[in-house]
Amino acid sequence: MSFSINASRFSATRPLHRHGSLIFPRQPSRVFIVRSSLPFPSEKAKYYRELEAAVVERACCLCVDVKKTLFSSDGRVLEKNDQTPVTVADFGVQAFVSLELSRLFPSIRLVAEEDSTFLCSNNLADPVVNAVNDKTNSGDTPLTLATIMEAIDRGKDACDFETKPATYWVLDPIDGTRGFLKGTEALYVIGLALVVEGEIVLGVMGCPNWQENISRKPPIGVVGHDRSLYGSGIIVVAHAGCGTWRKQLPNVDGQTSNPYRWIRCFVDVCSQVFKARFCIPESQSWDSLPLSAIFSATTNADSLGDKQILLVPKCCGSLCKYLMVATGRASVYVQARTLTIIKIWDHAAGMICVEEAGGKVTDWKGSQLDLAADHAEWRVIFPSGGILVTNGFLHDPILEMIASTSSALSLVQGKVTHIPKDLFGTDHITSKHPTLVN
Ligand SMILES: Nc1ncnc2c1ncn2[C@@H]1O[C@H](COP(=O)(O)OS(=O)(=O)O)[C@@H](OP(=O)(O)O)[C@H]1O
Ligand SMILES: [Mg+2]
Ligand SMILES: [Mg+2]
Ligand SMILES: [Mg+2]
């Protein structure tokens, strides 16, 4: 991945696509609109068939249907031993996607978040079996619990990989389950990626409650299902060398307001750090991150002060923040590596969607995330310091700021820290010290 960011601060030449072609930043007039099952010809995309199979529309419908019943019946939500929630929809989506992929590509392994252990010990089996059968073709004989459990567990048996990097799917059936449970506007994402020899070659993100036309409200009097014609739900696909594209999810009646299906996605073109829009994990505070030594943060765009950056509040999940950067709604997503184990499925699909939209993803030292570092199970990644996701233009300036605040932190623990002038344009003194895990 190579972007030509030149040495001077806050100004950058146009980023180069990972395959050398120029990426033009998103211009309102330059919206590429394509009608087809996928937005590029199969001869351009080596993994065209895999991507066609990976488009997770029906899995999104499963989430929407389960969500409607979720609040009408208790006991459908569990807490796993890592204190994170799991629902009928998480299991249902993993079973549904696993069955579909194993039918079409039986030799490609699956690395996925959930396993069936919780299913039976918490009487979720029947609702999961019903949810999956409801989405599979009615002509088939109904799927049994055993078949569905086996499909779910395909996602955990992958740990017997041979030592060399292999070809495998990476699935987060619902990223942002906490948001899914909130029943509000909190985004949640189905994330599926394909890894070949250690490289992510395609990614798909389905976001059933993404508001596409946030600036355009439905005309007065449009209610019920028609509201979903005005932009609820998108599918985003990315393939190495083919860019990132989005289309609206059909509404419950199978219609969309956008007759031209696929629209090209680009990161935003912000090249000045203090004008960037930032996303951070809801479970982490701005003050715990190194950049807080240089900027304070506000969520109020109308009252941005000097040395303040704008935080775009996005609850829950990692992949929705990648979605924000890939579609240009945010410029940066930064996550510290805390004591939480960082799982590959929380990031893989988002990484390629951002990179193919012109952005960049590295750890805080600027290194690519090593997907093969977890030789045992291929499920955990070990980014140094944390993960930085940007629009490409801002990457190196922010890496320098992180490095300078970290080195200042290691040099003068607990005392005043001097941030070099050129990083921020003026001398900047601060005494806040973020906590870092390298
Ligand atoms: N302690 C721990 N161990 C393992 N995994 C964890 C942990 N905390 C958060 N996560 C996963 O990170 C995903 C995002 O977390 P959250 O939903 O809390 O949102 S946020 O990142 O804090 O905004 C979220 O992914 P999903 O479970 O797919 O929603 C969490 O599973
Ligand atoms: Mg989870
Ligand atoms: Mg997740
Ligand atoms: Mg999940």
mmCIF file of C-alpha atoms in Angstrom, residues 121-339:
data_model
loop_
_atom_site.group_PDB
_atom_site.id
_atom_site.type_symbol
_atom_site.label_atom_id
_atom_site.label_comp_id
_atom_site.label_asym_id
_atom_site.label_seq_id
_atom_site.Cartn_x
_atom_site.Cartn_y
_atom_site.Cartn_z
ATOM 1 C CA SER A 121 -27.009 -24.026 27.259
ATOM 2 C CA ASN A 122 -29.257 -20.982 27.000
ATOM 3 C CA ASN A 123 -32.317 -22.243 25.065
ATOM 4 C CA LEU A 124 -31.639 -20.041 22.081
ATOM 5 C CA ALA A 125 -31.642 -23.038 19.763
ATOM 6 C CA ASP A 126 -35.254 -22.811 18.564
ATOM 7 C CA PRO A 127 -35.251 -19.076 17.738
ATOM 8 C CA VAL A 128 -31.927 -19.471 15.886
ATOM 9 C CA VAL A 129 -33.171 -22.497 13.900
ATOM 10 C CA ASN A 130 -36.350 -20.610 13.012
ATOM 11 C CA ALA A 131 -34.460 -17.446 12.035
ATOM 12 C CA VAL A 132 -32.101 -19.341 9.708
ATOM 13 C CA ASN A 133 -34.800 -21.517 8.128
ATOM 14 C CA ASP A 134 -36.822 -18.387 7.514
ATOM 15 C CA LYS A 135 -34.033 -17.028 5.313
ATOM 16 C CA THR A 136 -33.082 -20.198 3.439
ATOM 17 C CA ASN A 137 -34.914 -21.228 0.272
ATOM 18 C CA SER A 138 -38.250 -22.713 1.199
ATOM 19 C CA GLY A 139 -37.765 -25.552 -1.305
ATOM 20 C CA ASP A 140 -35.056 -27.103 0.856
ATOM 21 C CA THR A 141 -35.854 -29.435 3.716
ATOM 22 C CA PRO A 142 -35.772 -27.468 7.000
ATOM 23 C CA LEU A 143 -32.339 -27.217 8.556
ATOM 24 C CA THR A 144 -31.878 -29.108 11.805
ATOM 25 C CA LEU A 145 -30.257 -27.774 14.955
ATOM 26 C CA ALA A 146 -27.324 -30.109 14.408
ATOM 27 C CA THR A 147 -26.711 -28.710 10.906
ATOM 28 C CA ILE A 148 -26.941 -25.158 12.185
ATOM 29 C CA MET A 149 -24.590 -25.794 15.099
ATOM 30 C CA GLU A 150 -22.098 -27.437 12.751
ATOM 31 C CA ALA A 151 -22.300 -24.405 10.440
ATOM 32 C CA ILE A 152 -21.703 -22.028 13.359
ATOM 33 C CA ASP A 153 -18.737 -24.076 14.576
ATOM 34 C CA ARG A 154 -17.079 -24.080 11.163
ATOM 35 C CA GLY A 155 -15.952 -20.721 12.406
ATOM 36 C CA LYS A 156 -13.937 -22.132 15.264
ATOM 37 C CA ASP A 157 -12.501 -25.307 13.737
ATOM 38 C CA ALA A 158 -10.208 -23.284 11.533
ATOM 39 C CA CYS A 159 -7.467 -23.336 14.137
ATOM 40 C CA ASP A 160 -5.870 -26.458 12.640
ATOM 41 C CA PHE A 161 -4.429 -24.351 9.793
ATOM 42 C CA GLU A 162 -1.076 -25.473 8.550
ATOM 43 C CA THR A 163 1.692 -23.013 9.448
ATOM 44 C CA LYS A 164 1.801 -21.052 6.170
ATOM 45 C CA PRO A 165 -0.777 -18.282 5.621
ATOM 46 C CA ALA A 166 -3.892 -19.880 4.171
ATOM 47 C CA THR A 167 -7.083 -18.823 2.394
ATOM 48 C CA TYR A 168 -9.958 -18.206 4.751
ATOM 49 C CA TRP A 169 -13.080 -16.141 5.322
ATOM 50 C CA VAL A 170 -13.234 -13.820 8.329
ATOM 51 C CA LEU A 171 -16.743 -13.147 9.663
ATOM 52 C CA ASP A 172 -18.157 -10.906 12.349
ATOM 53 C CA PRO A 173 -21.855 -11.820 12.202
ATOM 54 C CA ILE A 174 -22.799 -8.629 14.019
ATOM 55 C CA ASP A 175 -20.136 -6.084 14.929
ATOM 56 C CA GLY A 176 -21.638 -3.691 17.451
ATOM 57 C CA THR A 177 -24.020 -6.138 19.100
ATOM 58 C CA ARG A 178 -24.289 -3.613 21.904
ATOM 59 C CA GLY A 179 -25.628 -1.148 19.353
ATOM 60 C CA PHE A 180 -27.927 -3.756 17.822
ATOM 61 C CA LEU A 181 -29.415 -4.210 21.295
ATOM 62 C CA LYS A 182 -29.889 -0.506 21.875
ATOM 63 C CA GLY A 183 -32.707 -0.411 19.359
ATOM 64 C CA THR A 184 -31.815 3.208 18.598
ATOM 65 C CA GLU A 185 -29.758 4.708 15.771
ATOM 66 C CA ALA A 186 -26.599 2.903 16.996
ATOM 67 C CA LEU A 187 -25.071 1.307 13.893
ATOM 68 C CA TYR A 188 -24.235 -2.394 13.682
ATOM 69 C CA VAL A 189 -22.404 -4.111 10.835
ATOM 70 C CA ILE A 190 -22.159 -7.607 9.346
ATOM 71 C CA GLY A 191 -18.499 -7.858 8.326
ATOM 72 C CA LEU A 192 -17.123 -10.521 5.952
ATOM 73 C CA ALA A 193 -13.656 -10.587 4.392
ATOM 74 C CA LEU A 194 -11.556 -13.076 2.419
ATOM 75 C CA VAL A 195 -7.858 -13.476 3.270
ATOM 76 C CA VAL A 196 -5.535 -15.105 0.712
ATOM 77 C CA GLU A 197 -1.907 -15.762 1.692
ATOM 78 C CA GLY A 198 -2.095 -13.174 4.471
ATOM 79 C CA GLU A 199 -3.655 -10.425 2.287
ATOM 80 C CA ILE A 200 -7.287 -9.253 2.574
ATOM 81 C CA VAL A 201 -8.506 -9.494 -1.034
ATOM 82 C CA LEU A 202 -12.185 -8.622 -0.566
ATOM 83 C CA GLY A 203 -14.484 -7.237 2.075
ATOM 84 C CA VAL A 204 -18.224 -6.750 2.501
ATOM 85 C CA MET A 205 -20.012 -4.737 5.175
ATOM 86 C CA GLY A 206 -23.778 -4.810 5.564
ATOM 87 C CA CYS A 207 -25.247 -2.060 7.754
ATOM 88 C CA PRO A 208 -29.039 -2.447 7.981
ATOM 89 C CA ASN A 209 -29.656 0.804 9.853
ATOM 90 C CA TRP A 210 -27.238 3.095 7.968
ATOM 91 C CA GLN A 211 -29.007 6.307 7.018
ATOM 92 C CA GLU A 212 -27.796 7.002 3.486
ATOM 93 C CA ASN A 213 -29.646 10.202 2.786
ATOM 94 C CA ILE A 214 -29.098 11.785 6.171
ATOM 95 C CA SER A 215 -29.447 15.229 4.647
ATOM 96 C CA ARG A 216 -32.672 14.289 2.851
ATOM 97 C CA LYS A 217 -35.694 13.570 4.979
ATOM 98 C CA PRO A 218 -38.607 11.691 3.409
ATOM 99 C CA PRO A 219 -41.286 14.048 2.058
ATOM 100 C CA ILE A 220 -44.025 14.908 4.530
ATOM 101 C CA GLY A 221 -46.514 12.076 4.866
ATOM 102 C CA VAL A 222 -44.069 9.308 3.932
ATOM 103 C CA VAL A 223 -44.355 6.783 6.745
ATOM 104 C CA GLY A 224 -43.770 3.111 7.521
ATOM 105 C CA HIS A 225 -41.998 0.982 4.936
ATOM 106 C CA ASP A 226 -41.678 3.884 2.523
ATOM 107 C CA ARG A 227 -39.381 5.577 4.977
ATOM 108 C CA SER A 228 -36.870 2.845 4.320
ATOM 109 C CA LEU A 229 -36.885 3.887 0.683
ATOM 110 C CA TYR A 230 -35.170 7.016 1.958
ATOM 111 C CA GLY A 231 -31.926 5.452 2.802
ATOM 112 C CA SER A 232 -32.057 2.945 5.601
ATOM 113 C CA GLY A 233 -29.408 0.302 5.153
ATOM 114 C CA ILE A 234 -26.426 -0.144 2.834
ATOM 115 C CA ILE A 235 -24.105 -2.838 1.574
ATOM 116 C CA VAL A 236 -20.481 -1.833 0.968
ATOM 117 C CA VAL A 237 -18.137 -4.036 -1.084
ATOM 118 C CA ALA A 238 -14.409 -3.734 -1.786
ATOM 119 C CA HIS A 239 -12.109 -5.900 -3.912
ATOM 120 C CA ALA A 240 -8.326 -5.475 -4.205
ATOM 121 C CA GLY A 241 -7.658 -3.100 -7.084
ATOM 122 C CA CYS A 242 -11.342 -2.445 -7.819
ATOM 123 C CA GLY A 243 -12.267 0.229 -5.311
ATOM 124 C CA THR A 244 -15.010 0.452 -2.695
ATOM 125 C CA TRP A 245 -18.677 0.690 -3.658
ATOM 126 C CA ARG A 246 -21.984 0.966 -1.832
ATOM 127 C CA LYS A 247 -25.630 0.357 -2.647
ATOM 128 C CA GLN A 248 -28.792 0.718 -0.658
ATOM 129 C CA LEU A 249 -30.359 -2.333 0.958
ATOM 130 C CA PRO A 250 -33.776 -3.109 -0.494
ATOM 131 C CA ASN A 251 -36.539 -2.310 1.958
ATOM 132 C CA VAL A 252 -38.942 -4.913 3.284
ATOM 133 C CA ASP A 253 -40.849 -4.756 -0.029
ATOM 134 C CA GLY A 254 -37.641 -5.378 -1.999
ATOM 135 C CA GLN A 255 -37.563 -1.825 -3.373
ATOM 136 C CA THR A 256 -34.840 0.809 -3.153
ATOM 137 C CA SER A 257 -35.062 4.478 -3.879
ATOM 138 C CA ASN A 258 -31.835 4.275 -5.848
ATOM 139 C CA PRO A 259 -32.491 2.665 -9.226
ATOM 140 C CA TYR A 260 -28.816 2.867 -10.070
ATOM 141 C CA ARG A 261 -27.543 0.402 -7.454
ATOM 142 C CA TRP A 262 -23.776 0.888 -6.961
ATOM 143 C CA ILE A 263 -22.102 4.200 -6.044
ATOM 144 C CA ARG A 264 -18.303 4.575 -5.705
ATOM 145 C CA CYS A 265 -17.055 5.436 -2.204
ATOM 146 C CA PHE A 266 -14.105 7.707 -1.419
ATOM 147 C CA VAL A 267 -12.511 8.842 1.810
ATOM 148 C CA ASP A 268 -12.730 12.562 2.576
ATOM 149 C CA VAL A 269 -9.991 14.930 1.425
ATOM 150 C CA CYS A 270 -9.162 16.604 4.728
ATOM 151 C CA SER A 271 -5.393 17.174 4.975
ATOM 152 C CA GLN A 272 -5.259 19.325 8.137
ATOM 153 C CA VAL A 273 -5.381 17.335 11.355
ATOM 154 C CA PHE A 274 -7.179 20.007 13.373
ATOM 155 C CA LYS A 275 -9.967 20.090 10.747
ATOM 156 C CA ALA A 276 -10.386 16.283 10.718
ATOM 157 C CA ARG A 277 -13.451 14.420 12.013
ATOM 158 C CA PHE A 278 -12.388 11.687 14.449
ATOM 159 C CA CYS A 279 -14.047 8.439 15.576
ATOM 160 C CA ILE A 280 -12.854 6.526 18.640
ATOM 161 C CA PRO A 281 -14.168 3.367 20.406
ATOM 162 C CA GLU A 282 -17.044 4.166 22.714
ATOM 163 C CA SER A 283 -15.222 2.133 25.361
ATOM 164 C CA GLN A 284 -12.199 4.486 25.186
ATOM 165 C CA SER A 285 -12.074 8.169 26.113
ATOM 166 C CA TRP A 286 -10.297 10.869 24.067
ATOM 167 C CA ASP A 287 -8.190 11.755 27.112
ATOM 168 C CA SER A 288 -6.838 8.197 27.214
ATOM 169 C CA LEU A 289 -5.422 8.588 23.687
ATOM 170 C CA PRO A 290 -2.007 10.184 22.906
ATOM 171 C CA LEU A 291 -3.478 12.899 20.650
ATOM 172 C CA SER A 292 -5.181 14.377 23.718
ATOM 173 C CA ALA A 293 -1.748 15.751 24.628
ATOM 174 C CA ILE A 294 -2.105 18.058 21.589
ATOM 175 C CA PHE A 295 -5.832 18.550 21.050
ATOM 176 C CA SER A 296 -8.892 18.530 23.223
ATOM 177 C CA ALA A 297 -12.065 17.104 21.669
ATOM 178 C CA THR A 298 -15.661 18.200 21.259
ATOM 179 C CA THR A 299 -18.702 16.643 19.622
ATOM 180 C CA ASN A 300 -20.184 20.063 18.882
ATOM 181 C CA ALA A 301 -19.194 21.097 15.339
ATOM 182 C CA ASP A 302 -20.592 24.599 15.892
ATOM 183 C CA SER A 303 -18.285 25.488 18.747
ATOM 184 C CA LEU A 304 -14.898 24.108 17.678
ATOM 185 C CA GLY A 305 -12.290 25.995 19.682
ATOM 186 C CA ASP A 306 -8.608 26.538 19.050
ATOM 187 C CA LYS A 307 -6.633 23.275 19.481
ATOM 188 C CA GLN A 308 -9.888 21.320 19.461
ATOM 189 C CA ILE A 309 -10.856 18.494 17.129
ATOM 190 C CA LEU A 310 -14.320 17.220 16.248
ATOM 191 C CA LEU A 311 -15.336 13.814 17.577
ATOM 192 C CA VAL A 312 -18.039 12.081 15.543
ATOM 193 C CA PRO A 313 -19.906 10.113 18.188
ATOM 194 C CA LYS A 314 -20.568 6.593 16.886
ATOM 195 C CA CYS A 315 -21.653 4.040 19.395
ATOM 196 C CA CYS A 316 -20.557 0.455 19.378
ATOM 197 C CA GLY A 317 -18.603 -1.758 17.096
ATOM 198 C CA SER A 318 -15.383 -1.158 15.217
ATOM 199 C CA LEU A 319 -16.599 -1.768 11.668
ATOM 200 C CA CYS A 320 -19.085 1.118 11.665
ATOM 201 C CA LYS A 321 -16.146 3.467 12.249
ATOM 202 C CA TYR A 322 -14.346 1.990 9.232
ATOM 203 C CA LEU A 323 -17.603 2.543 7.320
ATOM 204 C CA MET A 324 -17.604 6.197 8.360
ATOM 205 C CA VAL A 325 -14.035 6.677 7.069
ATOM 206 C CA ALA A 326 -14.569 4.686 3.840
ATOM 207 C CA THR A 327 -17.653 6.763 2.941
ATOM 208 C CA GLY A 328 -16.027 10.088 3.874
ATOM 209 C CA ARG A 329 -18.237 10.815 6.894
ATOM 210 C CA ALA A 330 -15.181 10.756 9.160
ATOM 211 C CA SER A 331 -11.499 11.358 8.395
ATOM 212 C CA VAL A 332 -9.883 9.253 11.142
ATOM 213 C CA TYR A 333 -10.669 6.260 13.400
ATOM 214 C CA VAL A 334 -8.118 5.729 16.164
ATOM 215 C CA GLN A 335 -8.202 2.851 18.675
ATOM 216 C CA ALA A 336 -5.705 2.195 21.492
ATOM 217 C CA ARG A 337 -4.608 -1.368 22.154
ATOM 218 C CA THR A 338 -5.766 -1.722 25.750
ATOM 219 C CA LEU A 339 -6.086 -4.929 27.734
#
